[in-house]
CSV table of C-alpha atoms in Angstrom, one decimal:
chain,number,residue,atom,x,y,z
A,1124,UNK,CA,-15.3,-81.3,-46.0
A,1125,UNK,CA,-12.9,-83.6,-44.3
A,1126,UNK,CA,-14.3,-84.9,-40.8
A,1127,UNK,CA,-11.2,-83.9,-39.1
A,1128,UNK,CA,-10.9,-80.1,-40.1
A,1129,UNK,CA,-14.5,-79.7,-39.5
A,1130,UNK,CA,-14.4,-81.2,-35.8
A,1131,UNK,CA,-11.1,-78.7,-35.5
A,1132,UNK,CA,-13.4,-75.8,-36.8
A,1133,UNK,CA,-15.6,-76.4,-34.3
A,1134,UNK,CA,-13.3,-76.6,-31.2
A,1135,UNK,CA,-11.4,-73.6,-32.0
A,1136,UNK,CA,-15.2,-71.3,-32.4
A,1137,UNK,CA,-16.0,-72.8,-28.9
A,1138,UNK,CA,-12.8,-72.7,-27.2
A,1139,UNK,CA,-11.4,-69.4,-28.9
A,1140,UNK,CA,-14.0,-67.1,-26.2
A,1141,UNK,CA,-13.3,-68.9,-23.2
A,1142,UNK,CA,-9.6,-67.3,-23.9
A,1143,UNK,CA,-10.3,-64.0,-24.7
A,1144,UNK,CA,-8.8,-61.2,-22.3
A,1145,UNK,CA,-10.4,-59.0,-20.4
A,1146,UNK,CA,-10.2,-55.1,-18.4
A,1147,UNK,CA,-11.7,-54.3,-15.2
A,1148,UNK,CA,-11.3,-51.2,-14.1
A,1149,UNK,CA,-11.1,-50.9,-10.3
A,1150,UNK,CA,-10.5,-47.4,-9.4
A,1151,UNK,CA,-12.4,-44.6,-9.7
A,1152,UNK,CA,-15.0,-47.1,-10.3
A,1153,UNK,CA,-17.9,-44.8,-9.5
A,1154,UNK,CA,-18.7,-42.5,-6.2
A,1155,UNK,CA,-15.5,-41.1,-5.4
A,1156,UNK,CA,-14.6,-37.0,-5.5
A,1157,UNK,CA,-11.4,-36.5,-6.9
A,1158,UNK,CA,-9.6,-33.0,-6.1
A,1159,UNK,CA,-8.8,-31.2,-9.3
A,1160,UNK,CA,-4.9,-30.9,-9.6
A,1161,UNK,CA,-3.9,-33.3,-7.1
A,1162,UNK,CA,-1.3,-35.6,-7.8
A,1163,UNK,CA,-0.6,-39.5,-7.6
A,1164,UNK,CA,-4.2,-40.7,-7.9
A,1165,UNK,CA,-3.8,-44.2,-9.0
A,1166,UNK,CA,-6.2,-45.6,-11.8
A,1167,UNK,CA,-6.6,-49.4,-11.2
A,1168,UNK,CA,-7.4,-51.9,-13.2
A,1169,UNK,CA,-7.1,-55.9,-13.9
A,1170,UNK,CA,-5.9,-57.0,-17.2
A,1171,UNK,CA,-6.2,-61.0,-17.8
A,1172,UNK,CA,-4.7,-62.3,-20.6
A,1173,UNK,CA,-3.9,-59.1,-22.3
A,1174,UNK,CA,-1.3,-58.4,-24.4
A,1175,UNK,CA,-1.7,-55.4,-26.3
A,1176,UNK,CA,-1.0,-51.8,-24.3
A,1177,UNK,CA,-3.6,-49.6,-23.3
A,1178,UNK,CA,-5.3,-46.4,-23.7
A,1179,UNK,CA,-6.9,-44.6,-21.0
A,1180,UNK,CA,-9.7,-42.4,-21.7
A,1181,UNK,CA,-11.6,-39.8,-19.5
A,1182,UNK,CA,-15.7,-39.6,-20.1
A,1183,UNK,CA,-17.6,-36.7,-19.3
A,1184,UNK,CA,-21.6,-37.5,-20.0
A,1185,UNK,CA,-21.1,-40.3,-21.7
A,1186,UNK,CA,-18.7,-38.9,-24.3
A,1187,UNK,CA,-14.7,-38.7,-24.0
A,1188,UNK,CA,-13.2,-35.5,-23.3
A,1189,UNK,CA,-9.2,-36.6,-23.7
A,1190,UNK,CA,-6.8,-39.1,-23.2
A,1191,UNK,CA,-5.4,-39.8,-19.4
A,1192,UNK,CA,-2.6,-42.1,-21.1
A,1193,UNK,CA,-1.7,-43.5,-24.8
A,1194,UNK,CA,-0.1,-46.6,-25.2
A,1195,UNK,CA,1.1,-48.1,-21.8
A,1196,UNK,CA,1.7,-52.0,-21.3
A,1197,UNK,CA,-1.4,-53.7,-20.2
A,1198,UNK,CA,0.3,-54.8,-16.6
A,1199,UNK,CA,1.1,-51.2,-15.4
A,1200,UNK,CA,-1.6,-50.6,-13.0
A,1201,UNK,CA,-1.6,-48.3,-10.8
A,1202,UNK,CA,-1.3,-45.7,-13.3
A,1203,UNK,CA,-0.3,-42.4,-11.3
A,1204,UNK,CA,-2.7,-39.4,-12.6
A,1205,UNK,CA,-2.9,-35.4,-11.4
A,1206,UNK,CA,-6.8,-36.0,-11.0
A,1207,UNK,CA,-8.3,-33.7,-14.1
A,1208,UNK,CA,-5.6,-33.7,-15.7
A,1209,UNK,CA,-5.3,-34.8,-19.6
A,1210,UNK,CA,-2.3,-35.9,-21.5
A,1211,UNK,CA,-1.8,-32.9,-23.5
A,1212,UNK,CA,-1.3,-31.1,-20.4
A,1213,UNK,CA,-5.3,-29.5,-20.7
A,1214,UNK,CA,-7.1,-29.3,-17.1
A,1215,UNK,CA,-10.4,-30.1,-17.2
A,1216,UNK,CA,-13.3,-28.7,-15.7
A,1217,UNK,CA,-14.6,-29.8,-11.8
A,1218,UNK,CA,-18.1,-31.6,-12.5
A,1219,UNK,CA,-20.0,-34.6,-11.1
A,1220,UNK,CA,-20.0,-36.9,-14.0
A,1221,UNK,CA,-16.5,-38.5,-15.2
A,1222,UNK,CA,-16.1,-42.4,-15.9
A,1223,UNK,CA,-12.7,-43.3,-16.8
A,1224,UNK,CA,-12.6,-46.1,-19.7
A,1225,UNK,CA,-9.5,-48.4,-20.1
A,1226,UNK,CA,-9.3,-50.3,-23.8
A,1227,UNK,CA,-6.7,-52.6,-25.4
A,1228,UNK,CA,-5.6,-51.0,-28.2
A,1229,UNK,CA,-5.5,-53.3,-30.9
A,1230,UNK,CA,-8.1,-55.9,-29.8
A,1231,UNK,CA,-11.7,-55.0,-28.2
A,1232,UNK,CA,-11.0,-55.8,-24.5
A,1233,UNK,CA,-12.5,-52.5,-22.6
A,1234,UNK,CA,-13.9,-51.5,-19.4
A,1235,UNK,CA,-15.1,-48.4,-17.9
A,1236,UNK,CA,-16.3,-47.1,-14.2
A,1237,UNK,CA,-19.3,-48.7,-13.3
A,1238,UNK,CA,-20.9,-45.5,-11.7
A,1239,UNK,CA,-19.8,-41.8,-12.1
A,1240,UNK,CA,-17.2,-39.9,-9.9
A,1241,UNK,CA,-16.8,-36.1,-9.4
A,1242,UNK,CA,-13.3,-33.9,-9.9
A,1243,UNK,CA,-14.0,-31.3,-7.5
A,1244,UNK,CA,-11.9,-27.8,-6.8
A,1245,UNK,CA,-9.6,-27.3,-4.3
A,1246,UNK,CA,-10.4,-25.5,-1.8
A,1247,UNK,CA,-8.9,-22.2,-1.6
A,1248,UNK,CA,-6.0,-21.5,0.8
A,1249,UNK,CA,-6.1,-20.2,3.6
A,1250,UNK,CA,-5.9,-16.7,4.7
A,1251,UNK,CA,-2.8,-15.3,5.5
A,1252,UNK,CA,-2.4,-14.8,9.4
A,1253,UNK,CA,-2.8,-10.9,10.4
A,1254,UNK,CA,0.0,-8.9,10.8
A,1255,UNK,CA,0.8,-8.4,14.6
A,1256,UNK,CA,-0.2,-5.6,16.4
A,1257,UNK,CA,2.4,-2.4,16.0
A,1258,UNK,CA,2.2,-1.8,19.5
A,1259,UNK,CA,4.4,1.8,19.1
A,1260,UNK,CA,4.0,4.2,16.3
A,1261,UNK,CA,5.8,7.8,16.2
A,1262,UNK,CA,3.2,10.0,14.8
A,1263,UNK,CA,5.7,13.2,14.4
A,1264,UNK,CA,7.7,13.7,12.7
A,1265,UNK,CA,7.5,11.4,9.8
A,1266,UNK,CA,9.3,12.0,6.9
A,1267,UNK,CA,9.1,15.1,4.4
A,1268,UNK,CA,9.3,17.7,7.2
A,1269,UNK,CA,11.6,21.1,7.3
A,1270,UNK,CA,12.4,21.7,10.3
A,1271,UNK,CA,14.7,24.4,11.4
A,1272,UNK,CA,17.7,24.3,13.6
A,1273,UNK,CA,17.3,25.0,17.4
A,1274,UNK,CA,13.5,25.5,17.4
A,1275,UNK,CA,11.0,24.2,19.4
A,1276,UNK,CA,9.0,21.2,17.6
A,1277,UNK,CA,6.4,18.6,19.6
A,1278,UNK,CA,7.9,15.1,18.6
A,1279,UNK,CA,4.4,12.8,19.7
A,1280,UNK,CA,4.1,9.1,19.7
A,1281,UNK,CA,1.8,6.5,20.9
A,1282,UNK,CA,1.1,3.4,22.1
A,1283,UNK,CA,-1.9,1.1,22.3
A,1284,UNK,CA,-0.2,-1.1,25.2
A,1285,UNK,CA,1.8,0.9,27.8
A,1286,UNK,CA,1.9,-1.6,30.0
A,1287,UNK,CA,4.1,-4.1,27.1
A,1288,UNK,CA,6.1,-1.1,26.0
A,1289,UNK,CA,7.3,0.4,29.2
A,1290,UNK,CA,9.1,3.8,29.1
A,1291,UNK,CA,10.5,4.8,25.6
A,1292,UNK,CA,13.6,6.3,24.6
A,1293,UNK,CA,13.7,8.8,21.6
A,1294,UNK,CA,17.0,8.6,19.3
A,1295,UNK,CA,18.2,11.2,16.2
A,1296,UNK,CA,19.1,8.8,13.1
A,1297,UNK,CA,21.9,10.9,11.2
A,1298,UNK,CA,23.1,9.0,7.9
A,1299,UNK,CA,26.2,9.0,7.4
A,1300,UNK,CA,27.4,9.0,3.8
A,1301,UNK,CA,31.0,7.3,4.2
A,1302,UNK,CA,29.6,4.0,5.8
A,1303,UNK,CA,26.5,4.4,4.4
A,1304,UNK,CA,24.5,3.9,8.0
A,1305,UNK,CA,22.3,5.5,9.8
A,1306,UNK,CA,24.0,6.2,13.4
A,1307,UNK,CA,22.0,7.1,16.8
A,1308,UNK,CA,22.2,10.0,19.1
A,1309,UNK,CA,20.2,9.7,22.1
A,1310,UNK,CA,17.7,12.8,22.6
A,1311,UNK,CA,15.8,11.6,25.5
A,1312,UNK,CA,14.8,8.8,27.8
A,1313,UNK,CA,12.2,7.2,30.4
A,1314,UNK,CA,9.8,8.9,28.3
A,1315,UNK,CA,5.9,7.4,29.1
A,1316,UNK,CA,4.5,4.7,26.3
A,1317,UNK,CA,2.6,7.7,24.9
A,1318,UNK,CA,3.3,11.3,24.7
A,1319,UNK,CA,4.9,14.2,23.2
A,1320,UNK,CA,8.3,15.9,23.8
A,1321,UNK,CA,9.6,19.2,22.8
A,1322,UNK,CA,12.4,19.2,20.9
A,1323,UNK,CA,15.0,21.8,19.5
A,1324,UNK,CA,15.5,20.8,16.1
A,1325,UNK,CA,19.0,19.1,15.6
A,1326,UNK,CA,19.8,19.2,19.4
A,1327,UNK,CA,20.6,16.1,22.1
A,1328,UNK,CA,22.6,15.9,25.0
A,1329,UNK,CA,26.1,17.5,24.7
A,1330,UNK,CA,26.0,17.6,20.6
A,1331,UNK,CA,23.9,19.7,17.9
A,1332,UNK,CA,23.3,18.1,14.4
A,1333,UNK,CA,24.1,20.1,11.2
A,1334,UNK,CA,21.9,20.8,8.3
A,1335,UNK,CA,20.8,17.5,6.6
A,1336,UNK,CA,18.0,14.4,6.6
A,1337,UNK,CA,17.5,12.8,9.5
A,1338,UNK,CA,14.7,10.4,11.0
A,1339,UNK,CA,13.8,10.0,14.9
A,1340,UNK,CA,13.1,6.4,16.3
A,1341,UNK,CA,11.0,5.9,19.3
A,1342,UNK,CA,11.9,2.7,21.1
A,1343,UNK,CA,10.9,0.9,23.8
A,1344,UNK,CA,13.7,0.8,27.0
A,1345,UNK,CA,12.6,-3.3,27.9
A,1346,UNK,CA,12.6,-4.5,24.6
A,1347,UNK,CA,13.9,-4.0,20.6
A,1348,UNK,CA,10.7,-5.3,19.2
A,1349,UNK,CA,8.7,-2.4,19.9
A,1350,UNK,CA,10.3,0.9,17.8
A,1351,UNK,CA,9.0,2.7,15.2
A,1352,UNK,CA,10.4,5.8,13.3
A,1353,UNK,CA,10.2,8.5,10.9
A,1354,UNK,CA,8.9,6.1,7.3
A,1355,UNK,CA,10.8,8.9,5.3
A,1356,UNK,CA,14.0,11.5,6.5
A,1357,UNK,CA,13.2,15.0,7.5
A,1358,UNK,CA,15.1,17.7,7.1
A,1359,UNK,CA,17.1,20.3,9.3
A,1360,UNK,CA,17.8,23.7,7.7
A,1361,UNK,CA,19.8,26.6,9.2
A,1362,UNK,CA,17.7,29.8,10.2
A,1363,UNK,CA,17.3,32.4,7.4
A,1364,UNK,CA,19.0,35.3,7.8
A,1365,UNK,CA,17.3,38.7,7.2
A,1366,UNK,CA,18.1,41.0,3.9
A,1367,UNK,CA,19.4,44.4,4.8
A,1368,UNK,CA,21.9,46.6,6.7
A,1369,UNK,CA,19.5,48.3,9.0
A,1370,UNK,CA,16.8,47.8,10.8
A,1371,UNK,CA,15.4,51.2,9.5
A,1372,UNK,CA,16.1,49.9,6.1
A,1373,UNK,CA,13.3,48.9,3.6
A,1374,UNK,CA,13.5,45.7,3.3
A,1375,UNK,CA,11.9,43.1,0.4
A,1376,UNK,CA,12.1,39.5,2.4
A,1377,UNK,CA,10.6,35.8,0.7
A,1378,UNK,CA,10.1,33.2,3.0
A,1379,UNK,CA,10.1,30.0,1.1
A,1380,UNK,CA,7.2,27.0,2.6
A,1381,UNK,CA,8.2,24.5,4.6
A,1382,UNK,CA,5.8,21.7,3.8
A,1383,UNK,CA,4.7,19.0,5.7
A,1384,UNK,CA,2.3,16.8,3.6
A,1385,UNK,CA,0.1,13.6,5.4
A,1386,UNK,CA,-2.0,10.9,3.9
A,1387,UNK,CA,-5.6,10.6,5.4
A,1388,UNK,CA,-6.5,6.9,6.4
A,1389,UNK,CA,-8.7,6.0,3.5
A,1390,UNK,CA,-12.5,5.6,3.9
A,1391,UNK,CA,-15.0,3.9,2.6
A,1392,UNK,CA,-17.3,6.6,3.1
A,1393,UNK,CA,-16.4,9.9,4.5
A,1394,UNK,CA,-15.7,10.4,7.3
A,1395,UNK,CA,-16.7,6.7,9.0
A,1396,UNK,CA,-15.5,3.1,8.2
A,1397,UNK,CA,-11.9,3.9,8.0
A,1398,UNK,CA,-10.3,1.3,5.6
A,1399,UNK,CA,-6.5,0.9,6.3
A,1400,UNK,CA,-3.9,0.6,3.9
A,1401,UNK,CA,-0.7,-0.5,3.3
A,1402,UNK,CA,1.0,2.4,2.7
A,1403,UNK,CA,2.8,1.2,-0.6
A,1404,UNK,CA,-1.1,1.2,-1.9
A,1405,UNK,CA,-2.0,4.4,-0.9
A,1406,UNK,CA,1.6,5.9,-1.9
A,1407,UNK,CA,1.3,3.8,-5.0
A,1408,UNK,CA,-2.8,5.6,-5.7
A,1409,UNK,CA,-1.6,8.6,-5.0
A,1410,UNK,CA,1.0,8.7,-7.3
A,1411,UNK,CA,-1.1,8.0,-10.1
A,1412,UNK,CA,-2.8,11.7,-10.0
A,1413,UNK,CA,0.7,13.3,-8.5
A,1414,UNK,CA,3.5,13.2,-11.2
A,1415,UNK,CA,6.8,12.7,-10.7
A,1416,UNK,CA,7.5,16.9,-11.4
A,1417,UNK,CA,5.5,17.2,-7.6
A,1418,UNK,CA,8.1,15.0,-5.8
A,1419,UNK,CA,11.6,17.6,-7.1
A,1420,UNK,CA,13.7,17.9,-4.6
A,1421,UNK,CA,12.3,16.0,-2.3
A,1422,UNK,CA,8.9,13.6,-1.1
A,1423,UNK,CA,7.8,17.1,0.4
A,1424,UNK,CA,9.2,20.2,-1.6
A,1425,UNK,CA,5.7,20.9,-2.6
A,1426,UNK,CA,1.9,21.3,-0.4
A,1427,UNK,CA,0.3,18.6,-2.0
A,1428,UNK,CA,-3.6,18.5,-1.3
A,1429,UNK,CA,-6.7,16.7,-3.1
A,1430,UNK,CA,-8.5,13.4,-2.9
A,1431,UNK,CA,-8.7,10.2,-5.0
A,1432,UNK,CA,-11.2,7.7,-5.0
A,1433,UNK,CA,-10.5,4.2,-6.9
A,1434,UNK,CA,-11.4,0.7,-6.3
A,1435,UNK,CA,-9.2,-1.1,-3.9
A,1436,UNK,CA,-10.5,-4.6,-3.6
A,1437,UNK,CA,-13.5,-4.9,-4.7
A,1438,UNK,CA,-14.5,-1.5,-2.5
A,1439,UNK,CA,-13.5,2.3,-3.8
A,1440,UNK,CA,-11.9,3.8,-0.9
A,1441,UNK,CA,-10.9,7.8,-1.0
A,1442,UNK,CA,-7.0,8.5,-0.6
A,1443,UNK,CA,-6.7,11.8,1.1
A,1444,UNK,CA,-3.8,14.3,1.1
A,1445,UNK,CA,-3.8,17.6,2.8
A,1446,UNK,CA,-0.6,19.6,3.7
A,1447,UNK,CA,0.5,22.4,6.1
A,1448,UNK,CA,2.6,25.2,4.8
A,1449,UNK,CA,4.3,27.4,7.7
A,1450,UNK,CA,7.1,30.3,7.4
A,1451,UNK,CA,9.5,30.9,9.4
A,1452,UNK,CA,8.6,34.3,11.0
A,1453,UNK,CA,10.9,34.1,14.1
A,1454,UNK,CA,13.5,36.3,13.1
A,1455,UNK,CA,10.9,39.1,13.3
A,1456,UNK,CA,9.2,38.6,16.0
A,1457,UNK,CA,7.7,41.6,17.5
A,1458,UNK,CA,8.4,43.6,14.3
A,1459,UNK,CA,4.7,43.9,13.4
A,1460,UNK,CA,4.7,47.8,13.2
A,1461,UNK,CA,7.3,47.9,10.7
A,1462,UNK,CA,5.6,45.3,8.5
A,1463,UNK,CA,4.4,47.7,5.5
A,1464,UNK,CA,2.6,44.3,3.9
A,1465,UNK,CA,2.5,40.8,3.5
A,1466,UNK,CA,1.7,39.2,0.2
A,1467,UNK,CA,1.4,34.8,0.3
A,1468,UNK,CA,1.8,33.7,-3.4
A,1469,UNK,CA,1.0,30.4,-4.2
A,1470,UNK,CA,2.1,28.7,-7.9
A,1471,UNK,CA,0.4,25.6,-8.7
A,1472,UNK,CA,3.1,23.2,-11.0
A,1473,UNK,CA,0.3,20.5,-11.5
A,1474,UNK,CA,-3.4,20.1,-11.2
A,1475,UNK,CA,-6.0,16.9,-12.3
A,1476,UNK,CA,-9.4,17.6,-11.5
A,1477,UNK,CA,-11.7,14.9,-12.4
A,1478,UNK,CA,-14.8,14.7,-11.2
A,1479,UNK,CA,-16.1,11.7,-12.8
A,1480,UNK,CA,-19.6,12.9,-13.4
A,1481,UNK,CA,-20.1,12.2,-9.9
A,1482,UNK,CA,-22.0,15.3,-9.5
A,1483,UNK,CA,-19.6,16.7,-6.3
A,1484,UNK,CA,-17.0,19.1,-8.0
A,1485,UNK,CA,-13.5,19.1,-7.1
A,1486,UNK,CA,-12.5,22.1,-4.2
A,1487,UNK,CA,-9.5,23.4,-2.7
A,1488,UNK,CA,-9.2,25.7,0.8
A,1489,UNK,CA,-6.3,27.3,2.7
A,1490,UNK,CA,-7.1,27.9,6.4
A,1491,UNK,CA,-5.3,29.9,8.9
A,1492,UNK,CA,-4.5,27.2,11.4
A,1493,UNK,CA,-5.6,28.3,15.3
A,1494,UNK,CA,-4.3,25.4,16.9
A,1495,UNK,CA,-0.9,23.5,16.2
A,1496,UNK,CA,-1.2,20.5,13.8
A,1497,UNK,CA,1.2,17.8,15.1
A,1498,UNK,CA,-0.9,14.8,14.2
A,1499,UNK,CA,-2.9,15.8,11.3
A,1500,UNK,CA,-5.9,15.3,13.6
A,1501,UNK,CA,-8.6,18.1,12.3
A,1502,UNK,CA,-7.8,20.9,14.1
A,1503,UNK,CA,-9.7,24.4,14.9
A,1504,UNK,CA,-9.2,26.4,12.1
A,1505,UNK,CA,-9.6,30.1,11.6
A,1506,UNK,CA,-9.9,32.2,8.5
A,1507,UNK,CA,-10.4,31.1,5.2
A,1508,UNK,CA,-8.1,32.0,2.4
A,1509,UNK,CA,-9.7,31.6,-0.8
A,1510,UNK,CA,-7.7,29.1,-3.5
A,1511,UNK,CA,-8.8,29.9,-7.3
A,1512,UNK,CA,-8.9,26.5,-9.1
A,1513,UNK,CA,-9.0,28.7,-12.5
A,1514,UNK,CA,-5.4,29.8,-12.2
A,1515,UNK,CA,-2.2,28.7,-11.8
A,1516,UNK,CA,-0.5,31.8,-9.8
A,1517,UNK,CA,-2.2,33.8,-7.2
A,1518,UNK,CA,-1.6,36.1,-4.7
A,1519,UNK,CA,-3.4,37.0,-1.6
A,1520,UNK,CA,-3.3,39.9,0.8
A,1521,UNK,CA,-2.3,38.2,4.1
A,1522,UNK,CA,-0.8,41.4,5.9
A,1523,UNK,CA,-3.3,41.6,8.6
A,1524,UNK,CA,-2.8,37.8,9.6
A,1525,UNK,CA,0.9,38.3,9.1
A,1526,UNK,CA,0.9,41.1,11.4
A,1527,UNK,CA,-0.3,39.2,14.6
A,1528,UNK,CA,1.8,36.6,14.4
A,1529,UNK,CA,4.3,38.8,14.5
A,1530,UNK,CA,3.0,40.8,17.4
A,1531,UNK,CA,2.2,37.3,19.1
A,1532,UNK,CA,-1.6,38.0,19.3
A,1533,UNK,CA,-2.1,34.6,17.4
A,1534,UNK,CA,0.6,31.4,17.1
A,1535,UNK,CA,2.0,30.8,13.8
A,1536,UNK,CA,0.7,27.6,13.3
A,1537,UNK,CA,0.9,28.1,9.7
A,1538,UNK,CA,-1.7,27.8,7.2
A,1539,UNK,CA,-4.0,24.1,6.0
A,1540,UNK,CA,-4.7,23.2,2.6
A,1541,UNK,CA,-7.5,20.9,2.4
A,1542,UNK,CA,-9.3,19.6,-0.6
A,1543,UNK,CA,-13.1,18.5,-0.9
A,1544,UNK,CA,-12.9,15.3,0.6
A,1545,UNK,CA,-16.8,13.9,-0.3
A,1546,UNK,CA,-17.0,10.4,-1.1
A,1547,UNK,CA,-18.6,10.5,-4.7
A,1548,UNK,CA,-19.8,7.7,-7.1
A,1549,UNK,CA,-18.1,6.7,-10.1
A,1550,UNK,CA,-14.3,7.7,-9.2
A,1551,UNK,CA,-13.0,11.6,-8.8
A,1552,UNK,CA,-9.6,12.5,-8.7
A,1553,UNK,CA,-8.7,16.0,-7.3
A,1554,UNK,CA,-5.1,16.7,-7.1
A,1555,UNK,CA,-2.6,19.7,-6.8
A,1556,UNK,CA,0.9,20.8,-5.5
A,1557,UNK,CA,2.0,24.4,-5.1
A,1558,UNK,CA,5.2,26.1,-4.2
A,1559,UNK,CA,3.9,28.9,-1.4
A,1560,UNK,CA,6.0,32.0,-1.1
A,1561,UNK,CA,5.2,34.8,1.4
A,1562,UNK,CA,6.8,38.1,0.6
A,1563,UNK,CA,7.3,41.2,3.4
A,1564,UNK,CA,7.7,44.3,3.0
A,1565,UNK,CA,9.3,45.5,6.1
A,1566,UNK,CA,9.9,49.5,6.5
């Protein structure tokens, strides 16, 4: 072999390593904790005398689990990298043992992360602030209610600080159709933070509302941020007028129900450790055992009563209905010796009784109510009417009962249907609405 090509052989076999390029990766280079999802992490690396573009790789054990970044020039450190995230858009999992490994290419110039770093999950946010304290509530009345003109009614409210509310002023919201807002009449004013007022329906001073829906707002006198009223309208009916010529006449009278129906605060177990609810939760619960056919004519046109447990999260919490039914008996007041009978028939348009095998069966009661019900609170109640889950009309002798309201002996408070409200295991749903008639036969 010529002497010259040899010796040039030679020099080019030793020089030819000392000018190979080389990668060094810099960052994550081992004991960092990346957050999973976070954005402009910079991979870092140092590229002497490299040419060719790089790939990025991401290591999970050992063994690569994606590409970070294909084919970028050799010089374009930092790259900017959504820490866990691949290429192909794939998020990987949060664990303790990535390596990142950079590598020319076309040639064999490659580096990875001396030690191991973690991609960790983000924490989770946090919670939302709680709502602020509703400082005034109107309990009565709040949406769904009949009420009849010029009759006396307990409007109640309350407060849980008096001393922020001040006195409270109680308006009449009457919608009005050709503006389409709701305008205010005043009905009284400098009324304490809590309380009650008596009311005849439709009245305030120095006007009288007509039939129609209508809400009342309770408002505090010192300041706008403390009202509440009515979450649905009521409404305000004419008094009925009685069939017949003569008072001597026989007479065949039906006094449709005026409902008023009220959600139960939902328990975890009956009847402690109240669970609130918003109420488009409840609303939204209940509606899945009350069909739309419940709601004609109105929120309220029917007694709804019954009780449906159902997981609300992660705890099963019991939605509770029960409704009062009252007639309006004033128009014969003190006619209780011409009252031949009194017959209270009761039509049930829709029933679901599911008890879940819970082994607590589904139940339905009517009460004669001895004290007023303004609030819902439990009241004292009197005698039982009995409720036949096996039919769908029934009619019950009430003539005796009848009869002292008439002859004042005992307050027409009207009549409670309650439902078996046990917690049970395993879900139940016990549900009804009824149209309530009561019929007289007046000599």
């Amino acid at each position: 072999m010529n002497k010259a090509l040899w010796i040039a052989m030679m020099l080019f076999l030793a020089v030819g390593p000392l000018c190979a390029g080389t990668i060094t990766v810099i960052w994550p280079n081992g004991g960092e904790a990346l957050t999973q999802g976070r954005p402009n992490c910079q991979v870092k690396w140092i590229a002497a005398g490299v040419t060719q573009n790089i790939r990025i790789n991401l290591l999970k054990g050992g063994v690569v689990v994606g590409t970070i970044a294909n084919s970028i020039p050799a010089n374009n450190s930092p790259f900017l990298w959504t820490a866990g995230k691949l290429a192909d858009g794939t998020m990987v999992q949060p664990g303790a043992d990535y390596r990142v490994r950079i590598r020319a290419i076309e040639s064999s110039e490659v580096d990875e992360s001396d030690g191991m770093f973690a991609i960790v999950a983000p924490a989770p946010p946090p919670p939302p602030p709680p709502p602020p304290p509703v400082l005034l509530k109107l309990k009565w009345p709040n949406g769904g209610e009949n009420l009849v003109l010029h009759r006396d009614y307990a409007i109640s409210w309350e407060s849980i600080a008096p001393d922020t509310v001040g006195k409270v002023q109680l308006d009449l919201m009457i919608y009005k159709k050709e503006t389409e807002q709701w305008m205010i009449g005043v009905i009284a004013d400098n009324l304490p933070a809590t309380g009650s007022y008596t009311w005849k329906a439709g009245e305030y001073p120095g006007q009288t509302a007509g039939a129609g829906q209508y809400r009342i707002r309770v408002r505090s006198m010192t300041s706008n941020d403390h009202a509440d009223s009515s979450d649905a309208p009521f409404r305000l009916r004419p008094i009925m007028k009685e069939i017949g010529k003569s008072p001597m006449m026989k007479k065949a009278v039906a006094l449709p129900g005026i409902y008023q129906n009220h959600h139960i605060s939902s328990y975890t177990t009956f009847p402690s450790n109240i669970t609130y609810l918003p109420p488009e939760a409840y609303q939204g619960a209940w509606n899945q055992v009350i069909p739309g056919g419940c709601y004609a004519g109105g929120a309220h046109s029917l007694a709804q009563v019954g009780v449906y447990w159902y997981p609300y999260q992660n705890i099963m919490v019991g939605i509770l209905m029960r409704a009062r039914i009252h007639f309006e008996l004033n128009p014969y007041a003190g006619q209780a010796g011409r009252l031949k009978s009194a017959k209270l028939k009761m039509k049930r348009l829709h029933s679901v009784h599911e008890d879940a095998n819970s082994g607590c069966g589904c139940g339905e009661n009517l009460w004669v109510l001895k004290a007023p019900m303004t609030s819902f609170d439990f009241p004292a109640i009197g005698q039982r009417i009995g409720v036949d889950l096996g039919t769908s009309e029934f009619t019950e002798d009430v003539t005796d009962i009848v009869r002292q309201w008439l002859d004042g002996t005992v307050a027409n408070n009207g009549l409670l249907l309650l439902g078996a409200e046990l917690p049970c295991s395993g879900g139940r749903k016990c549900a009804s609405c009824y149209e309530a008639t009561l019929v007289l036969d007046i000599q």
